[in-house]
Short mmCIF file of C-alpha atoms and ligand atoms in Angstrom, two decimals:
data_model
loop_
_atom_site.label_atom_id
_atom_site.label_comp_id
_atom_site.label_asym_id
_atom_site.label_seq_id
_atom_site.Cartn_x
_atom_site.Cartn_y
_atom_site.Cartn_z
CA UNK A 1 219.33 175.41 -70.61
CA UNK A 2 215.78 175.59 -71.93
CA UNK A 3 212.87 176.20 -69.59
CA UNK A 4 210.67 173.09 -69.43
CA UNK A 5 206.96 172.65 -68.77
CA UNK A 6 205.05 169.53 -67.77
CA UNK A 7 201.27 169.78 -68.10
CA UNK A 8 198.62 168.38 -65.75
CA UNK A 9 197.06 166.20 -68.47
CA UNK A 10 200.28 164.30 -69.28
CA UNK A 11 200.86 163.35 -65.65
CA UNK A 12 197.21 162.58 -65.00
CA UNK A 13 196.86 160.27 -68.05
CA UNK A 14 196.17 156.71 -66.77
CA UNK A 15 197.04 155.43 -70.27
CA UNK A 16 194.08 153.47 -71.53
CA UNK A 17 193.91 152.90 -75.27
CA UNK A 18 191.09 151.94 -77.68
CA UNK A 19 191.92 148.25 -77.06
CA UNK A 20 192.34 148.18 -73.32
CA UNK A 21 191.44 150.02 -70.17
CA UNK A 22 193.67 152.24 -68.06
CA UNK A 23 196.18 150.51 -65.84
CA UNK A 24 197.48 153.33 -63.65
CA UNK A 25 195.23 154.34 -60.75
CA UNK A 26 193.60 157.69 -61.37
CA UNK A 27 194.80 160.73 -59.44
CA UNK A 28 192.78 163.77 -58.40
CA UNK A 29 193.78 167.24 -59.70
CA UNK A 30 195.30 168.02 -56.29
CA UNK A 31 197.36 164.82 -56.36
CA UNK A 32 198.61 165.64 -59.86
CA UNK A 33 199.39 169.14 -58.65
CA UNK A 34 201.47 167.71 -55.79
CA UNK A 35 203.51 165.57 -58.20
CA UNK A 36 204.17 168.56 -60.43
CA UNK A 37 205.20 170.61 -57.39
CA UNK A 38 207.58 167.81 -56.36
CA UNK A 39 209.06 167.89 -59.88
CA UNK A 40 209.59 171.63 -59.53
CA UNK A 41 211.26 171.15 -56.15
CA UNK A 42 213.56 168.55 -57.73
CA UNK A 43 214.58 171.17 -60.27
CA UNK A 44 213.09 169.25 -63.20
CA UNK A 45 210.53 171.78 -64.45
CA UNK A 46 209.77 175.48 -64.18
CA UNK A 47 206.29 175.62 -65.71
CA UNK A 48 203.05 173.74 -66.05
CA UNK A 49 199.89 173.96 -68.16
CA UNK A 50 196.37 172.54 -68.06
CA UNK A 51 193.03 172.06 -69.70
CA UNK A 52 190.14 173.46 -67.68
CA UNK A 53 188.81 169.90 -67.19
CA UNK A 54 192.07 168.65 -65.62
CA UNK A 55 191.53 171.15 -62.80
CA UNK A 56 187.77 171.38 -62.24
CA UNK A 57 184.68 169.74 -63.77
CA UNK A 58 182.50 171.72 -66.19
CA UNK A 59 178.76 172.10 -65.64
CA UNK A 60 177.14 173.51 -68.81
CA UNK A 61 174.16 174.68 -66.71
CA UNK A 62 176.46 176.77 -64.55
CA UNK A 63 179.16 178.18 -66.86
CA UNK A 64 180.20 180.96 -64.46
CA UNK A 65 180.68 178.86 -61.32
CA UNK A 66 184.29 180.04 -61.20
CA UNK A 67 183.04 183.58 -60.49
CA UNK A 68 181.33 182.49 -57.29
CA UNK A 69 183.96 182.38 -54.50
CA UNK A 70 181.80 179.93 -52.50
CA UNK A 71 181.59 177.33 -55.30
CA UNK A 72 183.48 174.04 -55.17
CA UNK A 73 185.17 175.10 -58.41
CA UNK A 74 186.58 178.26 -56.83
CA UNK A 75 187.68 176.38 -53.73
CA UNK A 76 189.56 173.76 -55.77
CA UNK A 77 191.20 176.41 -57.94
CA UNK A 78 192.26 178.35 -54.82
CA UNK A 79 193.82 175.23 -53.32
CA UNK A 80 195.70 174.39 -56.52
CA UNK A 81 196.98 177.95 -56.79
CA UNK A 82 198.19 177.91 -53.19
CA UNK A 83 200.14 174.69 -53.78
CA UNK A 84 201.66 175.91 -57.05
CA UNK A 85 202.69 179.18 -55.43
CA UNK A 86 204.28 177.42 -52.48
CA UNK A 87 206.39 175.35 -54.89
CA UNK A 88 207.16 178.29 -57.19
CA UNK A 89 205.64 176.45 -60.15
CA UNK A 90 204.05 178.78 -62.72
CA UNK A 91 200.98 177.90 -64.81
CA UNK A 92 202.16 179.18 -68.20
CA UNK A 93 199.32 178.01 -70.39
CA UNK A 94 195.61 177.21 -70.21
CA UNK A 95 193.68 175.36 -72.87
CA UNK A 96 189.98 174.58 -73.11
CA UNK A 97 189.06 170.91 -73.35
CA UNK A 98 186.68 170.71 -76.30
CA UNK A 99 187.33 167.03 -76.98
CA UNK A 100 186.28 165.08 -73.86
CA UNK A 101 182.65 166.03 -73.27
CA UNK A 102 180.35 164.06 -75.64
CA UNK A 103 178.39 167.17 -76.64
CA UNK A 104 181.47 168.30 -78.61
CA UNK A 105 181.75 165.07 -80.62
CA UNK A 106 180.89 166.98 -83.81
CA UNK A 107 183.21 169.90 -83.08
CA UNK A 108 183.74 172.79 -80.67
CA UNK A 109 184.30 176.35 -81.93
CA UNK A 110 183.57 175.29 -85.53
CA UNK A 111 180.66 172.98 -84.73
CA UNK A 112 178.00 173.41 -87.45
CA UNK A 113 175.30 173.67 -84.74
CA UNK A 114 175.14 177.21 -83.22
CA UNK A 115 173.82 175.85 -79.91
CA UNK A 116 176.94 173.75 -79.46
CA UNK A 117 179.17 176.59 -80.68
CA UNK A 118 177.65 178.72 -77.93
CA UNK A 119 178.43 176.07 -75.30
CA UNK A 120 181.99 175.89 -76.65
CA UNK A 121 182.35 179.69 -76.54
CA UNK A 122 181.16 179.84 -72.92
CA UNK A 123 183.54 177.04 -71.98
CA UNK A 124 186.48 178.78 -73.67
CA UNK A 125 185.71 182.06 -71.86
CA UNK A 126 185.56 180.22 -68.53
CA UNK A 127 188.91 178.59 -69.33
CA UNK A 128 190.37 182.01 -70.04
CA UNK A 129 189.18 183.24 -66.64
CA UNK A 130 190.72 180.17 -65.01
CA UNK A 131 193.97 180.84 -66.86
CA UNK A 132 193.92 184.43 -65.65
CA UNK A 133 193.36 183.25 -62.08
CA UNK A 134 196.71 181.44 -62.34
CA UNK A 135 198.40 184.29 -64.23
CA UNK A 136 198.79 182.18 -67.40
CA UNK A 137 200.46 183.86 -70.38
CA UNK A 138 199.19 181.59 -73.17
CA UNK A 139 195.78 180.39 -74.30
CA UNK A 140 196.03 177.36 -76.59
CA UNK A 141 193.39 176.38 -79.09
CA UNK A 142 194.08 172.81 -80.18
CA UNK A 143 191.94 171.85 -83.18
CA UNK A 144 190.57 168.75 -81.33
CA UNK A 145 187.16 167.72 -82.71
CA UNK A 146 186.83 170.58 -85.19
CA UNK A 147 186.97 168.30 -88.19
CA UNK A 148 185.03 165.74 -90.21
CA UNK A 149 184.82 162.19 -91.47
CA UNK A 150 182.66 162.82 -94.52
CA UNK A 151 182.86 165.82 -96.83
CA UNK A 152 179.07 166.35 -96.97
CA UNK A 153 178.70 166.87 -93.22
CA UNK A 154 180.18 170.38 -93.05
CA UNK A 155 178.78 173.73 -94.20
CA UNK A 156 182.08 174.57 -95.89
CA UNK A 157 181.05 178.09 -96.86
CA UNK A 158 180.91 178.94 -93.13
CA UNK A 159 183.24 176.47 -91.44
CA UNK A 160 186.40 178.57 -91.23
CA UNK A 161 184.36 181.68 -90.44
CA UNK A 162 183.04 179.89 -87.34
CA UNK A 163 186.59 179.16 -86.26
CA UNK A 164 187.65 182.77 -86.81
CA UNK A 165 184.61 184.01 -84.86
CA UNK A 166 185.42 181.75 -81.91
CA UNK A 167 189.06 182.77 -81.73
CA UNK A 168 188.30 186.47 -82.23
CA UNK A 169 185.81 186.24 -79.36
CA UNK A 170 188.52 184.77 -77.11
CA UNK A 171 190.91 187.61 -77.98
CA UNK A 172 188.25 190.29 -77.41
CA UNK A 173 187.34 188.82 -74.01
CA UNK A 174 190.99 188.88 -72.91
CA UNK A 175 191.49 192.46 -74.11
CA UNK A 176 188.22 193.92 -72.79
CA UNK A 177 188.78 192.41 -69.35
CA UNK A 178 192.56 193.05 -69.28
CA UNK A 179 193.32 189.40 -68.47
CA UNK A 180 196.79 187.92 -68.00
CA UNK A 181 196.96 186.02 -71.29
CA UNK A 182 199.27 187.81 -73.70
CA UNK A 183 199.40 185.30 -76.57
CA UNK A 184 196.97 182.99 -78.28
CA UNK A 185 198.46 179.77 -79.58
CA UNK A 186 197.05 177.49 -82.27
CA UNK A 187 198.00 173.81 -82.29
CA UNK A 188 197.45 171.82 -85.46
CA UNK A 189 196.99 168.09 -85.90
CA UNK A 190 196.10 166.10 -89.04
CA UNK A 191 193.68 163.55 -87.53
CA UNK A 192 192.70 161.97 -84.17
CA UNK A 193 190.21 162.31 -82.70
CA UNK A 194 188.46 163.20 -86.00
CA UNK A 195 189.17 161.47 -89.30
CA UNK A 196 190.27 164.84 -90.68
CA UNK A 197 190.89 168.01 -88.72
CA UNK A 198 190.42 171.60 -89.89
CA UNK A 199 194.04 172.63 -89.16
CA UNK A 200 196.16 169.62 -90.15
CA UNK A 201 199.58 171.31 -90.17
CA UNK A 202 201.45 174.22 -88.63
CA UNK A 203 201.25 175.91 -92.04
CA UNK A 204 197.45 175.82 -91.86
CA UNK A 205 197.54 177.21 -88.31
CA UNK A 206 199.88 180.04 -89.35
CA UNK A 207 197.69 180.95 -92.30
CA UNK A 208 194.59 181.05 -90.09
CA UNK A 209 196.38 183.14 -87.47
CA UNK A 210 197.01 185.85 -90.07
CA UNK A 211 193.29 186.04 -90.86
CA UNK A 212 192.32 186.80 -87.24
CA UNK A 213 191.39 190.30 -86.00
CA UNK A 214 194.71 190.79 -84.22
CA UNK A 215 197.23 188.59 -86.07
CA UNK A 216 200.11 189.66 -83.80
CA UNK A 217 198.35 188.19 -80.77
CA UNK A 218 198.24 184.74 -82.34
CA UNK A 219 201.07 182.28 -82.81
CA UNK A 220 201.50 178.52 -82.89
CA UNK A 221 202.81 175.64 -80.78
CA UNK A 222 203.69 172.80 -83.17
CA UNK A 223 203.81 169.38 -81.55
CA UNK A 224 207.00 167.59 -82.49
CA UNK A 225 207.87 164.91 -83.24
CA UNK A 226 204.20 163.84 -83.21
CA UNK A 227 201.61 165.92 -85.03
CA UNK A 228 203.55 166.87 -88.16
CA UNK A 229 205.22 163.45 -88.42
CA UNK A 230 201.86 161.64 -88.34
CA UNK A 231 201.64 162.57 -92.03
CA UNK A 232 205.39 162.26 -92.61
CA UNK A 233 206.07 165.99 -92.57
CA UNK A 234 209.27 167.29 -91.02
CA UNK A 235 209.46 169.17 -87.72
CA UNK A 236 212.14 171.42 -89.19
CA UNK A 237 209.94 173.21 -91.71
CA UNK A 238 207.09 173.62 -89.21
CA UNK A 239 209.32 175.19 -86.58
CA UNK A 240 211.54 177.21 -88.90
CA UNK A 241 208.59 178.82 -90.67
CA UNK A 242 206.92 179.63 -87.35
CA UNK A 243 210.13 181.28 -86.07
CA UNK A 244 210.61 183.13 -89.36
CA UNK A 245 207.05 184.53 -88.98
CA UNK A 246 207.76 185.53 -85.34
CA UNK A 247 204.97 183.17 -84.27
CA UNK A 248 206.57 180.26 -82.45
CA UNK A 249 205.12 180.56 -78.93
CA UNK A 250 206.42 177.31 -77.47
CA UNK A 251 206.98 173.74 -78.61
CA UNK A 252 205.01 170.63 -77.63
CA UNK A 253 207.36 167.69 -77.30
CA UNK A 254 207.18 163.93 -77.47
CA UNK A 255 208.28 161.13 -79.77
CA UNK A 256 206.66 159.42 -82.73
CA UNK A 257 207.20 156.79 -85.38
CA UNK A 258 206.54 158.80 -88.56
CA UNK A 259 203.33 157.92 -90.38
CA UNK A 260 201.65 156.27 -87.38
CA UNK A 261 198.81 157.28 -85.03
CA UNK A 262 199.62 159.91 -82.39
CA UNK A 263 202.22 157.87 -80.46
CA UNK A 264 202.82 160.46 -77.71
CA UNK A 265 205.89 158.53 -76.58
CA UNK A 266 208.07 160.22 -73.97
CA UNK A 267 210.93 162.33 -75.32
CA UNK A 268 213.36 160.26 -77.49
CA UNK A 269 211.73 156.97 -76.41
CA UNK A 270 211.13 154.85 -79.51
CA UNK A 271 212.83 153.62 -82.64
CA UNK A 272 213.81 157.03 -84.01
CA UNK A 273 213.76 160.63 -82.95
CA UNK A 274 217.24 161.14 -81.48
CA UNK A 275 218.80 162.78 -84.52
CA UNK A 276 215.61 164.72 -85.20
CA UNK A 277 215.38 166.22 -81.71
CA UNK A 278 219.07 167.12 -81.58
CA UNK A 279 218.64 168.76 -84.99
CA UNK A 280 215.58 170.69 -83.84
CA UNK A 281 217.41 172.02 -80.78
CA UNK A 282 220.47 172.90 -82.86
CA UNK A 283 218.28 174.72 -85.39
CA UNK A 284 216.21 176.70 -82.87
CA UNK A 285 219.37 177.80 -81.08
CA UNK A 286 220.83 178.93 -84.42
CA UNK A 287 217.65 180.85 -85.20
CA UNK A 288 217.90 182.67 -81.87
CA UNK A 289 214.55 181.39 -80.61
CA UNK A 290 214.44 181.63 -76.83
CA UNK A 291 211.11 180.03 -75.89
CA UNK A 292 210.26 177.03 -73.72
CA UNK A 293 209.48 173.38 -74.42
CA UNK A 294 206.39 171.75 -73.02
CA UNK A 295 206.20 167.96 -72.83
CA UNK A 296 203.04 166.59 -74.40
CA UNK A 297 203.22 162.81 -74.12
CA UNK A 298 202.34 160.02 -71.71
CA UNK A 299 203.79 157.04 -69.89
CA UNK A 300 204.33 154.00 -72.13
CA UNK A 301 201.41 151.67 -71.37
CA UNK A 302 203.83 148.75 -70.86
CA UNK A 303 205.54 150.76 -68.13
CA UNK A 304 202.44 151.08 -65.96
CA UNK A 305 201.11 148.96 -63.11
CA UNK A 306 198.12 149.32 -60.78
CA UNK A 307 198.34 150.40 -57.15
CA UNK A 308 198.59 153.65 -55.23
CA UNK A 309 202.41 153.67 -54.91
CA UNK A 310 202.84 152.92 -58.61
CA UNK A 311 200.39 155.69 -59.45
CA UNK A 312 202.80 158.22 -57.98
CA UNK A 313 206.22 156.66 -58.60
CA UNK A 314 205.64 155.72 -62.23
CA UNK A 315 204.40 159.21 -62.98
CA UNK A 316 207.39 160.84 -61.23
CA UNK A 317 209.70 158.56 -63.14
CA UNK A 318 207.93 159.58 -66.35
CA UNK A 319 208.68 163.25 -65.63
CA UNK A 320 212.31 162.46 -64.80
CA UNK A 321 212.81 160.41 -67.99
CA UNK A 322 211.34 163.14 -70.16
CA UNK A 323 213.64 165.71 -68.63
CA UNK A 324 216.72 163.46 -68.75
CA UNK A 325 216.19 162.71 -72.43
CA UNK A 326 215.60 166.36 -73.21
CA UNK A 327 218.78 167.42 -71.44
CA UNK A 328 220.77 164.72 -73.27
CA UNK A 329 219.55 166.05 -76.62
CA UNK A 330 220.16 169.63 -75.53
CA UNK A 331 223.76 168.92 -74.52
CA UNK A 332 224.38 167.12 -77.80
CA UNK A 333 222.93 170.02 -79.80
CA UNK A 334 225.31 172.38 -77.97
CA UNK A 335 228.21 170.07 -78.86
CA UNK A 336 227.23 170.16 -82.52
CA UNK A 337 226.97 173.96 -82.44
CA UNK A 338 230.46 174.24 -80.95
CA UNK A 339 232.14 171.81 -83.33
CA UNK A 340 234.65 173.60 -85.55
CA UNK A 341 234.89 170.81 -88.09
CA UNK A 342 231.16 170.75 -88.62
CA UNK A 343 231.14 174.53 -88.92
CA UNK A 344 233.88 174.39 -91.57
CA UNK A 345 231.89 171.81 -93.54
CA UNK A 346 228.80 173.97 -93.35
CA UNK A 347 230.79 176.97 -94.56
CA UNK A 348 232.00 175.00 -97.55
CA UNK A 349 228.39 174.31 -98.50
CA UNK A 350 226.87 177.64 -97.55
CA UNK A 351 229.58 179.70 -99.30
CA UNK A 352 231.54 182.68 -98.05
CA UNK A 353 230.45 185.54 -100.23
CA UNK A 354 229.11 188.17 -97.80
CA UNK A 355 229.21 190.91 -100.46
CA UNK A 356 226.87 188.94 -102.69
CA UNK A 357 224.61 187.93 -99.82
CA UNK A 358 224.16 191.62 -98.94
CA UNK A 359 223.51 192.48 -102.54
CA UNK A 360 220.73 189.89 -102.74
CA UNK A 361 219.30 190.97 -99.39
CA UNK A 362 219.03 194.58 -100.55
CA UNK A 363 217.00 193.41 -103.55
CA UNK A 364 218.12 196.14 -105.98
CA UNK A 365 217.33 194.45 -109.29
CA UNK A 366 219.63 196.74 -111.32
CA UNK A 367 222.68 195.72 -109.31
CA UNK A 368 221.61 192.11 -109.27
CA UNK A 369 221.32 192.10 -113.05
CA UNK A 370 224.74 193.76 -113.37
CA UNK A 371 226.61 190.97 -111.55
CA UNK A 372 228.33 188.12 -113.43
CA UNK A 373 228.78 185.22 -110.99
CA UNK A 374 231.34 182.57 -111.96
CA UNK A 375 228.99 179.79 -113.09
CA UNK A 376 231.82 177.40 -113.90
CA UNK A 377 233.41 177.70 -110.48
CA UNK A 378 230.10 177.47 -108.63
CA UNK A 379 228.98 174.45 -110.62
CA UNK A 380 232.32 172.65 -110.20
CA UNK A 381 231.92 172.24 -106.43
CA UNK A 382 230.31 169.08 -105.06
CA UNK A 383 227.81 169.82 -102.30
CA UNK A 384 229.33 167.60 -99.59
CA UNK A 385 226.27 166.85 -97.49
CA UNK A 386 226.95 163.16 -96.77
CA UNK A 387 230.38 163.99 -95.34
CA UNK A 388 228.91 166.72 -93.19
CA UNK A 389 226.20 164.37 -91.93
CA UNK A 390 228.81 161.74 -91.09
CA UNK A 391 230.55 164.32 -88.93
CA UNK A 392 227.23 164.97 -87.22
CA UNK A 393 226.76 161.19 -86.73
CA UNK A 394 230.22 160.87 -85.21
CA UNK A 395 229.39 163.56 -82.71
CA UNK A 396 225.99 162.02 -82.01
CA UNK A 397 227.50 158.59 -81.39
CA UNK A 398 230.37 159.89 -79.32
CA UNK A 399 233.35 159.54 -81.72
CA UNK A 400 235.07 162.85 -81.48
CA UNK A 401 238.24 162.20 -83.53
C1 XLS B 1 196.50 166.31 -78.52
C2 XLS B 1 197.07 167.61 -78.21
C3 XLS B 1 196.59 168.18 -76.91
C4 XLS B 1 196.87 169.63 -76.85
C5 XLS B 1 196.21 170.36 -75.74
O1 XLS B 1 196.89 165.60 -79.41
O2 XLS B 1 198.45 167.55 -78.28
O3 XLS B 1 197.16 167.49 -75.85
O4 XLS B 1 198.24 169.87 -76.82
O5 XLS B 1 194.84 170.34 -75.86
MG1 MG B 2 199.96 169.00 -77.91
#
């Protein structure tokens, strides 16, 4: 069974939208922490994650308040850490919120204004220290407000250099100070909150990661089924390429109607997504990827109601539903992996010519040129994909015969 993470921001979200205010009562960071600890005690999750701002407020005039043990910031962080430790819940990832504070409305690490880039850099370094305080392994950079609405607003000749400088700085700070974070993670998104964002797809994030000072430190955490599907791309290519490059750190998970705004529906809640998620889990298992899934979604706004009891119960229910849906998909993926009939159908399509596969893998062009494959026989076989997919559908819908 996969290790699961539920972040602070998903549970905290009181679910307002651009057309209406929040309905759920707000909870303090300590109250969110207590819900997450209860979820750990129930055996639902193993890990959590947070933005800096979900834990403690940021004061730009005092960017090192976390270093002062007497500050309110330090006291709150201490208390959260004590509660997490008592529950055995690990903070796996920290990410710097560069989207909420209005000063970052024109961008964070890639903001064209150096004064704002400096504020962003100081905030990222403080987030890294906070992550280290909790023993976090991952630092996530989500592209957030690094983007544009009009093409003439950005100094394009410098824009990606700014991003590289910001991320290189983060890596150097972690290395020089021997902090707990062992991997940087880049999360792409095509739009929202900006009209266009600088890293719209996982492919863009992977390409950028290779241009950083220490490419091996950096990987990605695609958000499926949301971020790629917002522009009708498939989660399969995003994840498979990331695994093939050895750069899939973890997966962000929710549900999405393809082509829409960032739905952030809970896992498998919505009109589609069941077959996709089962397929993703089947594929990642096949590829031997061992990492964890982190929910990144929120309560459906319809499913909220005001009041203190609702504020806790609805959020707990939200965690339980995410986990239940994930485990359903996971069990189904295992069933598909174990199905002999499906495996036989795949074999018929994938071919059984290990000698030739080895020959191609070795890449010796002389031997490749010397072969004479049987074109007639190869071309005479129908590629029976629809039959194979029907078998998968039968398994998905519970008809085993
Ligand atoms: C928003 C992102 C965000 C990141 C963390 O769309 O998914 O929640 O995962 O900053
Ligand atoms: Mg995300």
